[in-house]
Coordinates of C-alpha atoms in Angstrom, one line a residue:
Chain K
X1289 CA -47.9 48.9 -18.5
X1290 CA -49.6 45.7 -17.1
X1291 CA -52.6 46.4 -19.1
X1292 CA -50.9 47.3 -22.5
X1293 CA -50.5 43.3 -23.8
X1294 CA -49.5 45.0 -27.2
X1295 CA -45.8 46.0 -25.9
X1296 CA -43.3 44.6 -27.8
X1297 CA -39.9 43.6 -26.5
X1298 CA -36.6 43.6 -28.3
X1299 CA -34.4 40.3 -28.3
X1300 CA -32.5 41.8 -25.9
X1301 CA -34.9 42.7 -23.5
X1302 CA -33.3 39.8 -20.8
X1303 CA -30.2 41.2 -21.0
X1304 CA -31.1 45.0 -19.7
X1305 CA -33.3 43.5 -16.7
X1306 CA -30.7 41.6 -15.8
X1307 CA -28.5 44.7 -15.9
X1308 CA -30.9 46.6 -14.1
X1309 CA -32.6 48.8 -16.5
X1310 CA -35.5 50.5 -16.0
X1311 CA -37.9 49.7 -18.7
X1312 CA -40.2 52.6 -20.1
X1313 CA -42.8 52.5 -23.1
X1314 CA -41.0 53.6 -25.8
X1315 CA -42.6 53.6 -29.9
X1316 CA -44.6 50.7 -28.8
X1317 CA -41.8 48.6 -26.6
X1318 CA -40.7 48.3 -23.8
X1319 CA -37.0 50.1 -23.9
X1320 CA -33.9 50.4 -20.9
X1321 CA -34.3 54.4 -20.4
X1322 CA -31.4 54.2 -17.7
X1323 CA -29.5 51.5 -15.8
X1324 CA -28.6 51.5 -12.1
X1325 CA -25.5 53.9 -12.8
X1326 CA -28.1 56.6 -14.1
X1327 CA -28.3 59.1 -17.1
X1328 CA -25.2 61.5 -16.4
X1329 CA -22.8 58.2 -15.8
X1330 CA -23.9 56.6 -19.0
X1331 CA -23.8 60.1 -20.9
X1332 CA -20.5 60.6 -20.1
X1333 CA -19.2 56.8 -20.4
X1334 CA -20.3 57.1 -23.7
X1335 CA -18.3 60.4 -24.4
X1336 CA -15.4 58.9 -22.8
X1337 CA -15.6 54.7 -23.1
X1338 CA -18.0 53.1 -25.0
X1339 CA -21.6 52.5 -24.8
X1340 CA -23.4 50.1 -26.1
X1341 CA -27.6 50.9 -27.0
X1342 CA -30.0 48.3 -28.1
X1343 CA -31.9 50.3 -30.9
X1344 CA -33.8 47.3 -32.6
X1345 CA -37.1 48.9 -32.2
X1346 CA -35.9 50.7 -35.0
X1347 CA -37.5 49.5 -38.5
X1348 CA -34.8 47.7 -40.4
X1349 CA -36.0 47.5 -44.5
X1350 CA -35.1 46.5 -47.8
X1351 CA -36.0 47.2 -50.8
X1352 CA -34.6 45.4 -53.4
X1353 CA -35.1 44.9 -57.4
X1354 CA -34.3 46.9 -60.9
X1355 CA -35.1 50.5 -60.7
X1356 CA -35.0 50.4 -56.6
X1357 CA -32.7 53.8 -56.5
X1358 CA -35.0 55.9 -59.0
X1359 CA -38.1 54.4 -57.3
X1360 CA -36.6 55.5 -53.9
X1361 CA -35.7 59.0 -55.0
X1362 CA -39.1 59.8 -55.3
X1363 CA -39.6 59.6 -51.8
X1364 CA -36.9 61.6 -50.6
X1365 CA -34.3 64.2 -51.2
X1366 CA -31.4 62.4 -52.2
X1367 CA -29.1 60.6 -55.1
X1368 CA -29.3 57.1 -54.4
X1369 CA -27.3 56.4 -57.6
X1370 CA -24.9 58.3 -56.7
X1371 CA -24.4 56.4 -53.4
X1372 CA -21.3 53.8 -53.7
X1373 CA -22.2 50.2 -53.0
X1374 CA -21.9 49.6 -49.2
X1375 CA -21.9 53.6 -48.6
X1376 CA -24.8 55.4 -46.6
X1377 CA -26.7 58.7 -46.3
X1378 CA -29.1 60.4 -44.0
X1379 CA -32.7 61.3 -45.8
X1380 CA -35.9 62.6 -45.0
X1381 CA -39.2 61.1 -46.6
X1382 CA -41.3 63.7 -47.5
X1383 CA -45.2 64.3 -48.0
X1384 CA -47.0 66.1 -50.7
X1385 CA -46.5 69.8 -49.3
X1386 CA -42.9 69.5 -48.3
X1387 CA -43.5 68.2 -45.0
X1388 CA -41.2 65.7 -43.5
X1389 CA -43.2 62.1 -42.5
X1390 CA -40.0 60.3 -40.9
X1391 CA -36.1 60.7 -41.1
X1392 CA -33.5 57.6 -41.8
X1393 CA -30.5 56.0 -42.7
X1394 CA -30.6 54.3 -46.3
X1395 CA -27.6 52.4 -47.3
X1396 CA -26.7 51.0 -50.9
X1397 CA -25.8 47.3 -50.5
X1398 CA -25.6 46.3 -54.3
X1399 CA -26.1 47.8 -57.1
X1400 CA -30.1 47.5 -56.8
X1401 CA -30.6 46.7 -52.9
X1402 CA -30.7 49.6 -50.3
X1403 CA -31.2 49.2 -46.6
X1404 CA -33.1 51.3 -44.8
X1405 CA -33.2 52.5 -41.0
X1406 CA -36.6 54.3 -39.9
X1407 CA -37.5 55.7 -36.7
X1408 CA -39.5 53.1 -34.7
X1409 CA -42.6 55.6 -34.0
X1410 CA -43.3 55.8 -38.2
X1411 CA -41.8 52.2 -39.1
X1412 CA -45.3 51.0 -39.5
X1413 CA -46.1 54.0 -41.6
X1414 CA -43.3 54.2 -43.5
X1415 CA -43.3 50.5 -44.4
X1416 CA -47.1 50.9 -46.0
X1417 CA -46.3 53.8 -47.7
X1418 CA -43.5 52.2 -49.5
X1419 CA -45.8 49.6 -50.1
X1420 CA -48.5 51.4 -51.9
X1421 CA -45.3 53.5 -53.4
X1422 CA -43.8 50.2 -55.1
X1423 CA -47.1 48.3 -55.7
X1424 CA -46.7 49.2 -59.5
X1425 CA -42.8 48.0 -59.5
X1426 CA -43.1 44.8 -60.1
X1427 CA -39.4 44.1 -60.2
X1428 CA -38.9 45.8 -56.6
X1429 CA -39.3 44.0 -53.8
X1430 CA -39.9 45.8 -49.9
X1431 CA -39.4 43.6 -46.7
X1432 CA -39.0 44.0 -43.0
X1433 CA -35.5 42.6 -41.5
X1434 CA -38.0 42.2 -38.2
X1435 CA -36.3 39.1 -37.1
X1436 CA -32.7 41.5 -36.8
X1437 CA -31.7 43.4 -33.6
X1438 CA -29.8 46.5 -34.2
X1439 CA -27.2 47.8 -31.6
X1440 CA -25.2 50.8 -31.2
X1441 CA -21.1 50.8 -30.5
X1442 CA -20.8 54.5 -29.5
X1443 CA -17.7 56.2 -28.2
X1444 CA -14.0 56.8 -28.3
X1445 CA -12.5 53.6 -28.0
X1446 CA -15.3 51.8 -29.9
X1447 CA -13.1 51.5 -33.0
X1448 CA -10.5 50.1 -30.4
X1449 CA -12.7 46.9 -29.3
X1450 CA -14.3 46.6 -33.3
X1451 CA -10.2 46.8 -34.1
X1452 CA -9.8 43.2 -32.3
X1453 CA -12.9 41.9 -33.9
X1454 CA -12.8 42.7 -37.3
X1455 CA -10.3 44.6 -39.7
X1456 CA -12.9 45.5 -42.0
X1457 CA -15.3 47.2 -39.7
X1458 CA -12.6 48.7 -37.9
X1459 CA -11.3 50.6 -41.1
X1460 CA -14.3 51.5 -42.5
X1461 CA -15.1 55.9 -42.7
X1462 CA -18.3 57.5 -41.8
X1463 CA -21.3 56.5 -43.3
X1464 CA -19.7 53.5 -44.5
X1465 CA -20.5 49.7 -44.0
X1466 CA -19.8 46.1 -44.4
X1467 CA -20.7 42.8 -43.9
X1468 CA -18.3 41.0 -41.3
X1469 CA -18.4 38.7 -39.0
X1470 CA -17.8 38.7 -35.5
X1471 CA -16.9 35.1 -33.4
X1472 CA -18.5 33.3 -36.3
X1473 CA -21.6 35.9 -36.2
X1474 CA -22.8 37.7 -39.7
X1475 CA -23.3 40.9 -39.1
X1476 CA -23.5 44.3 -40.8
X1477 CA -21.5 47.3 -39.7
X1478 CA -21.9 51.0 -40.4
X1479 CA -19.5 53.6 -39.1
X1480 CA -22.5 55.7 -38.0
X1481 CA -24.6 56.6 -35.1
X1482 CA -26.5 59.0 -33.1
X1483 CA -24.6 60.3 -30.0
X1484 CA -21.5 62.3 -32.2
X1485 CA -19.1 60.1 -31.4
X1486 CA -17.5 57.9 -33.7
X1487 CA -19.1 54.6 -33.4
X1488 CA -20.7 51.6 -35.4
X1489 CA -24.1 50.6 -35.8
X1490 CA -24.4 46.6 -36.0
X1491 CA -27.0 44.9 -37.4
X1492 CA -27.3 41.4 -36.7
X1493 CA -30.0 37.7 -36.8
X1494 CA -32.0 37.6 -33.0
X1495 CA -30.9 34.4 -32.7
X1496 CA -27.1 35.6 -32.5
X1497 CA -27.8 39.2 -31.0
X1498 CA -27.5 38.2 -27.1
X1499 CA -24.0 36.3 -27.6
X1500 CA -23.1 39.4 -30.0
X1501 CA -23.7 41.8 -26.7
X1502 CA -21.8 39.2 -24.3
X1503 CA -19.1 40.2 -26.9
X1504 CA -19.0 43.5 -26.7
X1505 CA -20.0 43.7 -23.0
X1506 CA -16.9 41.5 -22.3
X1507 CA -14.7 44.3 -22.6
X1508 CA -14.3 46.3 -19.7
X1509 CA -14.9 50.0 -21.7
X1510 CA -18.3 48.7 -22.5
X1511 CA -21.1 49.1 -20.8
X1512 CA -25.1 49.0 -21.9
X1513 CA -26.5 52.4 -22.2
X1514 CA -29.9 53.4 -22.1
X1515 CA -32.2 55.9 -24.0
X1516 CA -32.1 59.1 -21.7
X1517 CA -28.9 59.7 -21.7
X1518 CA -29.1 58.7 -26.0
X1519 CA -31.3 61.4 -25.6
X1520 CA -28.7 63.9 -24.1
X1521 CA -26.0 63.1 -26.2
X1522 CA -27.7 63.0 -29.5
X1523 CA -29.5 66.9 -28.0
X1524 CA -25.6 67.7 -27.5
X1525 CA -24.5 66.6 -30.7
X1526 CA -26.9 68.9 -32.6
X1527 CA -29.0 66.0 -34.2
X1528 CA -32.6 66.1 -34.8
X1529 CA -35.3 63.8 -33.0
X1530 CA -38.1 63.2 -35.4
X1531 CA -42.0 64.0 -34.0
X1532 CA -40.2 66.3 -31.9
X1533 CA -37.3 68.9 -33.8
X1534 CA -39.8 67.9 -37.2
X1535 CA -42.3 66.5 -38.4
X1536 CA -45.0 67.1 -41.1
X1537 CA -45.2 70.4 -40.3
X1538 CA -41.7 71.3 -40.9
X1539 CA -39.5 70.5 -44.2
X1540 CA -36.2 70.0 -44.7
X1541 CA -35.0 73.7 -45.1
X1542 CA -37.0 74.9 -42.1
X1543 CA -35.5 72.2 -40.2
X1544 CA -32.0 73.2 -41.2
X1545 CA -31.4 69.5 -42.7
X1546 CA -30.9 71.2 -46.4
X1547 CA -27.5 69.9 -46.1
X1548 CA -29.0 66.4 -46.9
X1549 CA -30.7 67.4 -49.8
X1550 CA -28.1 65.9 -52.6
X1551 CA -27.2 68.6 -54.9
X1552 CA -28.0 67.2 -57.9
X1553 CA -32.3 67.5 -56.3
X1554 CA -31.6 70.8 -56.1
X1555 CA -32.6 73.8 -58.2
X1556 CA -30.5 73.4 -61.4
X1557 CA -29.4 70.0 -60.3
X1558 CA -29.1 67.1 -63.1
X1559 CA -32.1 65.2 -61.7
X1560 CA -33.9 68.9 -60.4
X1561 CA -37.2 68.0 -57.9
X1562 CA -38.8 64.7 -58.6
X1563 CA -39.8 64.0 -54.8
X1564 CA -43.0 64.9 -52.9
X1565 CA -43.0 68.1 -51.6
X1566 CA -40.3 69.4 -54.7
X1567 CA -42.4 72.8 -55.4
X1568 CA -42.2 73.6 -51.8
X1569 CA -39.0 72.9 -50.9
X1570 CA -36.6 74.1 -54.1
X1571 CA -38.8 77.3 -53.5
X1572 CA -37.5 77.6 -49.6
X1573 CA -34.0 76.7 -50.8
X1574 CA -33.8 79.8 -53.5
X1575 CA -36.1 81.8 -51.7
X1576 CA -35.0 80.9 -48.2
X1577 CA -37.4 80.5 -45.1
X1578 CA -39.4 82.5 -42.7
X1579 CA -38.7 79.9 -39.6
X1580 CA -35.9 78.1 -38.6
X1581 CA -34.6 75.5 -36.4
X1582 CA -31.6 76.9 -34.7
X1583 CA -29.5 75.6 -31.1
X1584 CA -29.9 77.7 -27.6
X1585 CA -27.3 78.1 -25.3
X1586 CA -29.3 78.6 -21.9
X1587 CA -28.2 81.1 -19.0
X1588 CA -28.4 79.7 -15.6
X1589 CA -29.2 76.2 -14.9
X1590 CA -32.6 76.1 -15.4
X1591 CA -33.3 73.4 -18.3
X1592 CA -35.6 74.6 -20.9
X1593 CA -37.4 71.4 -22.0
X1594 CA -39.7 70.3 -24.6
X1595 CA -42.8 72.7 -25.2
X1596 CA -41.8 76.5 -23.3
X1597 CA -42.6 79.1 -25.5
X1598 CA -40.1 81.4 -27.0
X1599 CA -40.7 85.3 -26.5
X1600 CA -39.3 88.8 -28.1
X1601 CA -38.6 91.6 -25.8
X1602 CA -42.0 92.4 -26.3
X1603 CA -43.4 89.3 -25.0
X1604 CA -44.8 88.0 -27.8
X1605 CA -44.7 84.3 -28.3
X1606 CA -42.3 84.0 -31.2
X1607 CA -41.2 79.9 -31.4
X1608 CA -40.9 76.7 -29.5
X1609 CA -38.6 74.9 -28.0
X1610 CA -38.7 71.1 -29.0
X1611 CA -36.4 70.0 -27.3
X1612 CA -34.3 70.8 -25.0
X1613 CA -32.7 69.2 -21.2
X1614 CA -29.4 69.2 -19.6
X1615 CA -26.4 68.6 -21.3
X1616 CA -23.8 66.0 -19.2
X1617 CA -21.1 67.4 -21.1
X1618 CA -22.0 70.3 -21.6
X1619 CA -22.4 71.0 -18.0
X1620 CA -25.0 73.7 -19.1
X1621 CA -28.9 72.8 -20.3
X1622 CA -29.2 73.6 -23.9
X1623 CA -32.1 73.3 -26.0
X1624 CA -33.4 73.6 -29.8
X1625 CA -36.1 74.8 -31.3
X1626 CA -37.8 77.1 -34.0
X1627 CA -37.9 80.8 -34.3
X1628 CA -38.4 83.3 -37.2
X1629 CA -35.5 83.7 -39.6
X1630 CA -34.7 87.5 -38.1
X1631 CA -34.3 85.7 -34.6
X1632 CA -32.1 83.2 -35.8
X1633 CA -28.7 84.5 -36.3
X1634 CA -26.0 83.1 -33.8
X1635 CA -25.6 85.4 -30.8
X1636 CA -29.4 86.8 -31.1
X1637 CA -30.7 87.1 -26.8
X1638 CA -34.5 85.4 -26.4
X1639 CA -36.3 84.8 -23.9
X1640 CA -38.0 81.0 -22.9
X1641 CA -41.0 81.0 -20.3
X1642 CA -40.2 77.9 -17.9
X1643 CA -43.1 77.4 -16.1
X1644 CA -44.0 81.0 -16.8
X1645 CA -40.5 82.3 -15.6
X1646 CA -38.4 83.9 -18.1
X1647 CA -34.9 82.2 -18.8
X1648 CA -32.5 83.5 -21.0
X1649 CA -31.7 82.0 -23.7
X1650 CA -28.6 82.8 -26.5
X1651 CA -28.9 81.3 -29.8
X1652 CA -26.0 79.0 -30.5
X1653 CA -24.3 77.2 -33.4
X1654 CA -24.9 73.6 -32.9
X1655 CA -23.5 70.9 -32.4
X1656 CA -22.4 72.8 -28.7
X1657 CA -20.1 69.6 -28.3
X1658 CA -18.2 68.5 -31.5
X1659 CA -18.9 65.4 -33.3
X1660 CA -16.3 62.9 -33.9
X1661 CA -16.6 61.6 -36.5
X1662 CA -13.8 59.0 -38.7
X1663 CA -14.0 60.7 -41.6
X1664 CA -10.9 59.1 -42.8
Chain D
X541 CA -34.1 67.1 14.2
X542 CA -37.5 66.3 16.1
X543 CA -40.3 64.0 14.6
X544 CA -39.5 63.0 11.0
X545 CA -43.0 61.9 9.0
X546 CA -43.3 61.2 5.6
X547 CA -45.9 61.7 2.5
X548 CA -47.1 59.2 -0.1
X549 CA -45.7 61.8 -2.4
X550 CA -41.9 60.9 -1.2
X551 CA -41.7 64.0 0.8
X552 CA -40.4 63.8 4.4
X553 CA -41.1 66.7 7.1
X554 CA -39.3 67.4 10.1
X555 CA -40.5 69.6 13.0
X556 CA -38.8 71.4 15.5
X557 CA -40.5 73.6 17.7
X558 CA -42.9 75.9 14.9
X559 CA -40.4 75.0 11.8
X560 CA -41.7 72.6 9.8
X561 CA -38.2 71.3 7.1
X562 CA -39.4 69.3 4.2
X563 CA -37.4 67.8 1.3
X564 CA -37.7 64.6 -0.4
X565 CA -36.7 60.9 0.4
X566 CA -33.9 58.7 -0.3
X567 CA -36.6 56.8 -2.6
X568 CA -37.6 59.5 -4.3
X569 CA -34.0 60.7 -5.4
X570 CA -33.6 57.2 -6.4
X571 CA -36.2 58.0 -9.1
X572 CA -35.9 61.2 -10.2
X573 CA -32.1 60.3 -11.0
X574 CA -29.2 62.9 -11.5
X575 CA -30.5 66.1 -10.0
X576 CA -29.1 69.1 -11.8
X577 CA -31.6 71.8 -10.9
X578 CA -34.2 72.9 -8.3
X579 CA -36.3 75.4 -8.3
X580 CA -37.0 76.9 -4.8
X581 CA -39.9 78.6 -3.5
X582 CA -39.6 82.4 -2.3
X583 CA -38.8 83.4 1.1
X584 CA -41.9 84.8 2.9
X585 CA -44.5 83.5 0.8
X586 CA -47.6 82.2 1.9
X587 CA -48.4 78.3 0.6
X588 CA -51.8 76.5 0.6
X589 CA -52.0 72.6 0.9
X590 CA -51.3 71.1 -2.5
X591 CA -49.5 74.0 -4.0
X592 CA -46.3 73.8 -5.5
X593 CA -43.8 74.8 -3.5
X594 CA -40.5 73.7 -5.7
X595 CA -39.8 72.0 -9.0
X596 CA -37.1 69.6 -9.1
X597 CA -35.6 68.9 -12.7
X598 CA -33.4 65.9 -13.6
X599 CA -30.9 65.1 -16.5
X600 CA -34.7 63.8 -18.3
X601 CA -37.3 65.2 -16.9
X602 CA -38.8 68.0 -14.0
X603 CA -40.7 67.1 -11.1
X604 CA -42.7 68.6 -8.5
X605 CA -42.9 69.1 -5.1
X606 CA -46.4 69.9 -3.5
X607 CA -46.5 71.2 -0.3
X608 CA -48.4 69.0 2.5
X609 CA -49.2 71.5 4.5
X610 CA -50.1 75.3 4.2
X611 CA -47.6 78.0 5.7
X612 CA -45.3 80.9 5.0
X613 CA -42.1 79.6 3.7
X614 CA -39.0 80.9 6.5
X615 CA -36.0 79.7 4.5
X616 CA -34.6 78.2 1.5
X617 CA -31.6 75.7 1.5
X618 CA -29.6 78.1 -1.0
X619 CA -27.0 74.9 -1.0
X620 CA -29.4 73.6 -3.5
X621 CA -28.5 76.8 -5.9
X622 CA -24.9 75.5 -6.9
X623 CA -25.3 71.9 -5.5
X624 CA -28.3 70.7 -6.9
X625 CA -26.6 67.2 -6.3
X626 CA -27.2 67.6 -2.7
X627 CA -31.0 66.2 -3.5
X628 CA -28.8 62.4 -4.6
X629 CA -26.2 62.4 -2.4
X630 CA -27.8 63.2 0.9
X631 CA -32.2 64.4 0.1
X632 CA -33.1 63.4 4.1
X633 CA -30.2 65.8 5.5
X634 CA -28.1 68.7 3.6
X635 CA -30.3 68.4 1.0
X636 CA -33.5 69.6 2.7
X637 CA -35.7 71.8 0.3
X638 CA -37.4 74.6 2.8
X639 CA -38.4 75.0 5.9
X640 CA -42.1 76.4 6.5
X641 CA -43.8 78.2 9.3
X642 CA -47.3 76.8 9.5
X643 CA -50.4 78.7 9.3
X644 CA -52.5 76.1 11.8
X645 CA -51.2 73.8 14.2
X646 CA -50.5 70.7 12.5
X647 CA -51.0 67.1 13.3
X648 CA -47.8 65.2 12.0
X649 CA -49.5 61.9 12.7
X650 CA -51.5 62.3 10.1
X651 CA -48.6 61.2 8.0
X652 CA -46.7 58.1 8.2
X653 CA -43.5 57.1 10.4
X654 CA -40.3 56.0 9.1
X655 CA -42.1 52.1 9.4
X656 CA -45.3 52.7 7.6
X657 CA -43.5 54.9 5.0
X658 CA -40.8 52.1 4.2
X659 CA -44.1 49.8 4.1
X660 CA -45.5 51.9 1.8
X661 CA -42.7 52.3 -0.7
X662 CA -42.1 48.6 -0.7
X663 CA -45.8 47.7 -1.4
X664 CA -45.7 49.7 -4.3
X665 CA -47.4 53.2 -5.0

């Protein structure tokens, strides 16, 4: 690390050595993998308390001007006009032959203005291709909220501590936001997050993001939380991590994110196709797929990570695992990965080579621990 | 337990008469973090210097343990099987690894006491 001078920091980097993290490279910075309590502790706090992630090495965007939504909707899967104002959906931006670049979170914030949440690894990416996307809008405007950290309120009795600090974040549903403020501090809050549990996502100016975790700290449910055990929860919780459960090589269908492919993008849909990749992937969702990403229950305790081959009962190499660990909550390792569609019915046996040892594995219908979620 | 040495890999060894145990240190549970699985070698199986002799997986990642010095392995600690947590809560007693019968007389000075090793992990890797 001493010789990487190019590692960024977050504004909140102080904070988690002085809470004893142990920084890793992550995306380009320098990122609390665990704190002195370790991965299972914080896994479960969060499943039981609160936890409280610093994710603001995550690209924060907007894109604002007439025409934003349509402009948008070529990008990706999804009606953006159909979004309410201050209401948010998961999308994936595609390429050219259905592939998927980058995953996100865009919310509508007026009638014209989206926000957008991209993974840190493809921020830079995904921030030129919009670019180059918009360079012929001249009413739309793209920028970079880089001088905003973004943290993570995950857990049970998060809506408990965001109930004493403000009413409107505290009664907001899913996939919801709003601007409040907290102690005097603009911030804004989505009812959203990556672990499964219900939980808020806050978005707020550097210069107020270290009294902001002081604030949140201060209660005694709360504790900082670092990115293995964000890791095992979001693994347990059924979600995808891009560059690892997809990527260009996988589209939306294979990836078993059809769900977030709005319905009206859809074969027969009022505004049918119109985003890179359309041929592809409205062909996979009438025709169906020959892969899919499915959920493994493993037998033993063995953890099947990242990479292990999948095999029939002939031994041929059939899928991969792409990720995959054990599961605090679970009490069990589970992993997910892709296999052909005829493997991919729940209950089918496989087999996964772990350092060329067989382990069995069961495919299982994920999430294997429930999400949470305030749906209202 | 006779002589305890230790390895720059975080491994300790402990002789007794021709029984060589060896598991890891307190250091090196301290990184690996929540232990929830180890993989042990087989009983009666011969290992060369260098080989690897067990795999030790944590919550985030695996890790493994080379063996210092070549022998036939004499016993597991089958504790390990349903305890894995054994390797955090006590790696330089109950949660030994295995215990090896070497193939050649073996020096243990060769490898560092308790002072050069706590030197050594304090100076950095």
């Amino acid at each position: 690390m001493s010789e990487n001078h190019d590692i960024k920091t977050t504004q909140l980097y102080d904070q988690h050595l002085q809470a004893g993290a142990k920084m890793v490279p992550f995306a380009g910075y320098l990122m609390p993998v665990q704190y002195p309590t370790g991965i299972m502790q914080e896994h479960l706090h969060t499943r039981e308390q609160v936890g409280l992630f610093d994710v603001s090495h995550m690209g924060q965007f907007i894109v604002q001007g007439a025409g934003a939504a349509l402009a948008l909707e070529e990008l990706m899967p999804v009606d953006l006009e159909a979004l309410a104002i201050n209401q948010q959906t998961y999308a994936t931006f595609t390429d050219a032959s259905g592939g998927i670049s980058d995953d996100l979170i865009v919310t509508r914030w007026a009638e014209d203005t989206f926000f957008l949440i991209v993974n840190a690894a493809c921020k830079a990416q995904d921030f030129q291709r919009l670019q180059v996307h918009l360079a012929d809008s001249a009413d739309i405007s793209l920028s970079e909220l880089d001088l905003h950290s973004l943290v993570a309120l995950q857990g049970p009795h998060a809506k408990d501590i965001m109930a004493e600090l403000s009413s409107d974040a505290a009664s907001l549903v899913f996939m919801h936001g709003c601007s409040a403020s907290i102690d005097g501090i603009d911030c804004y809050i989505t009812r959203s997050g990556y672990t499964g549990e219900d939980g808020f996502e806050i978005s707020v100016a550097n210069q107020h993001a270290d009294r902001l975790a002081d604030i949140l700290l201060a209660y005694d449910a709360c504790q900082w939380i670092g990115l293995g055990a964000r890791d095992s929860l979001r693994l347990e919780a059924g979600l995808c991590l891009y560059g690892h459960d997809m990527d260009l090589n996988t589209t939306p269908v294979e990836a078993g994110l059809s769900w977030s492919i709005s319905k009206s993008r859809r074969n027969n849909g009022a505004k049918q196709g119109g985003f890179l990749g359309d041929d592809t992937i409205l062909l996979q969702l009438s025709e169906g797929v020959s892969r899919k990403r499915v959920g493994f229950l493993v037998d033993g305790k063995a953890p099947v990570r990242e990479g292990s081959e999948i095999i029939d009962d002939q031994g041929s190499v059939i899928g991969m695992i792409t990720s995959g660990g054990f599961g605090p909550t679970l009490q069990a390792p589970l992993a997910m990965g892709y296999v052909p569609i005829e493997y991919s019915k729940e209950g089918t046996a496989l087999t996964a080579l772990v350092r060329n040892k067989p382990r069995s594995i069961i495919v299982a219908k994920m999430p294997l621990v429930p999400q949470r979620y305030h749906r209202g | 337990m006779g002589q305890v040495v230790y390895t720059k890999d975080h491994e300790w060894l402990s002789r007794k008469d021709d029984v060589v145990t060896i598991g890891v240190t307190e250091f090196a549970q301290q990184q690996l973090g929540d232990v929830v699985f180890v993989e042990l070698p087989e009983v009666g199986s011969t290992l060369l210097i260098g080989d690897e002799a067990a795999v030790i997986e944590s919550v985030k990642a695996a890790g493994e343990i080379s063996v210092p010095l070549g022998g036939v392995v004499l016993s597991v600690n089958e504790s390990l099987i349903d305890e894995p947590e054994l390797l955090n809560s006590a790696p330089e007693t109950e949660g030994w690894i295995f215990k090896l019968t070497p193939t050649i007389a073996v020096d243990l000075s060769d490898f560092m006491d308790a002072g050069q090793y706590q030197q050594y992990t304090q100076d950095g890797e």
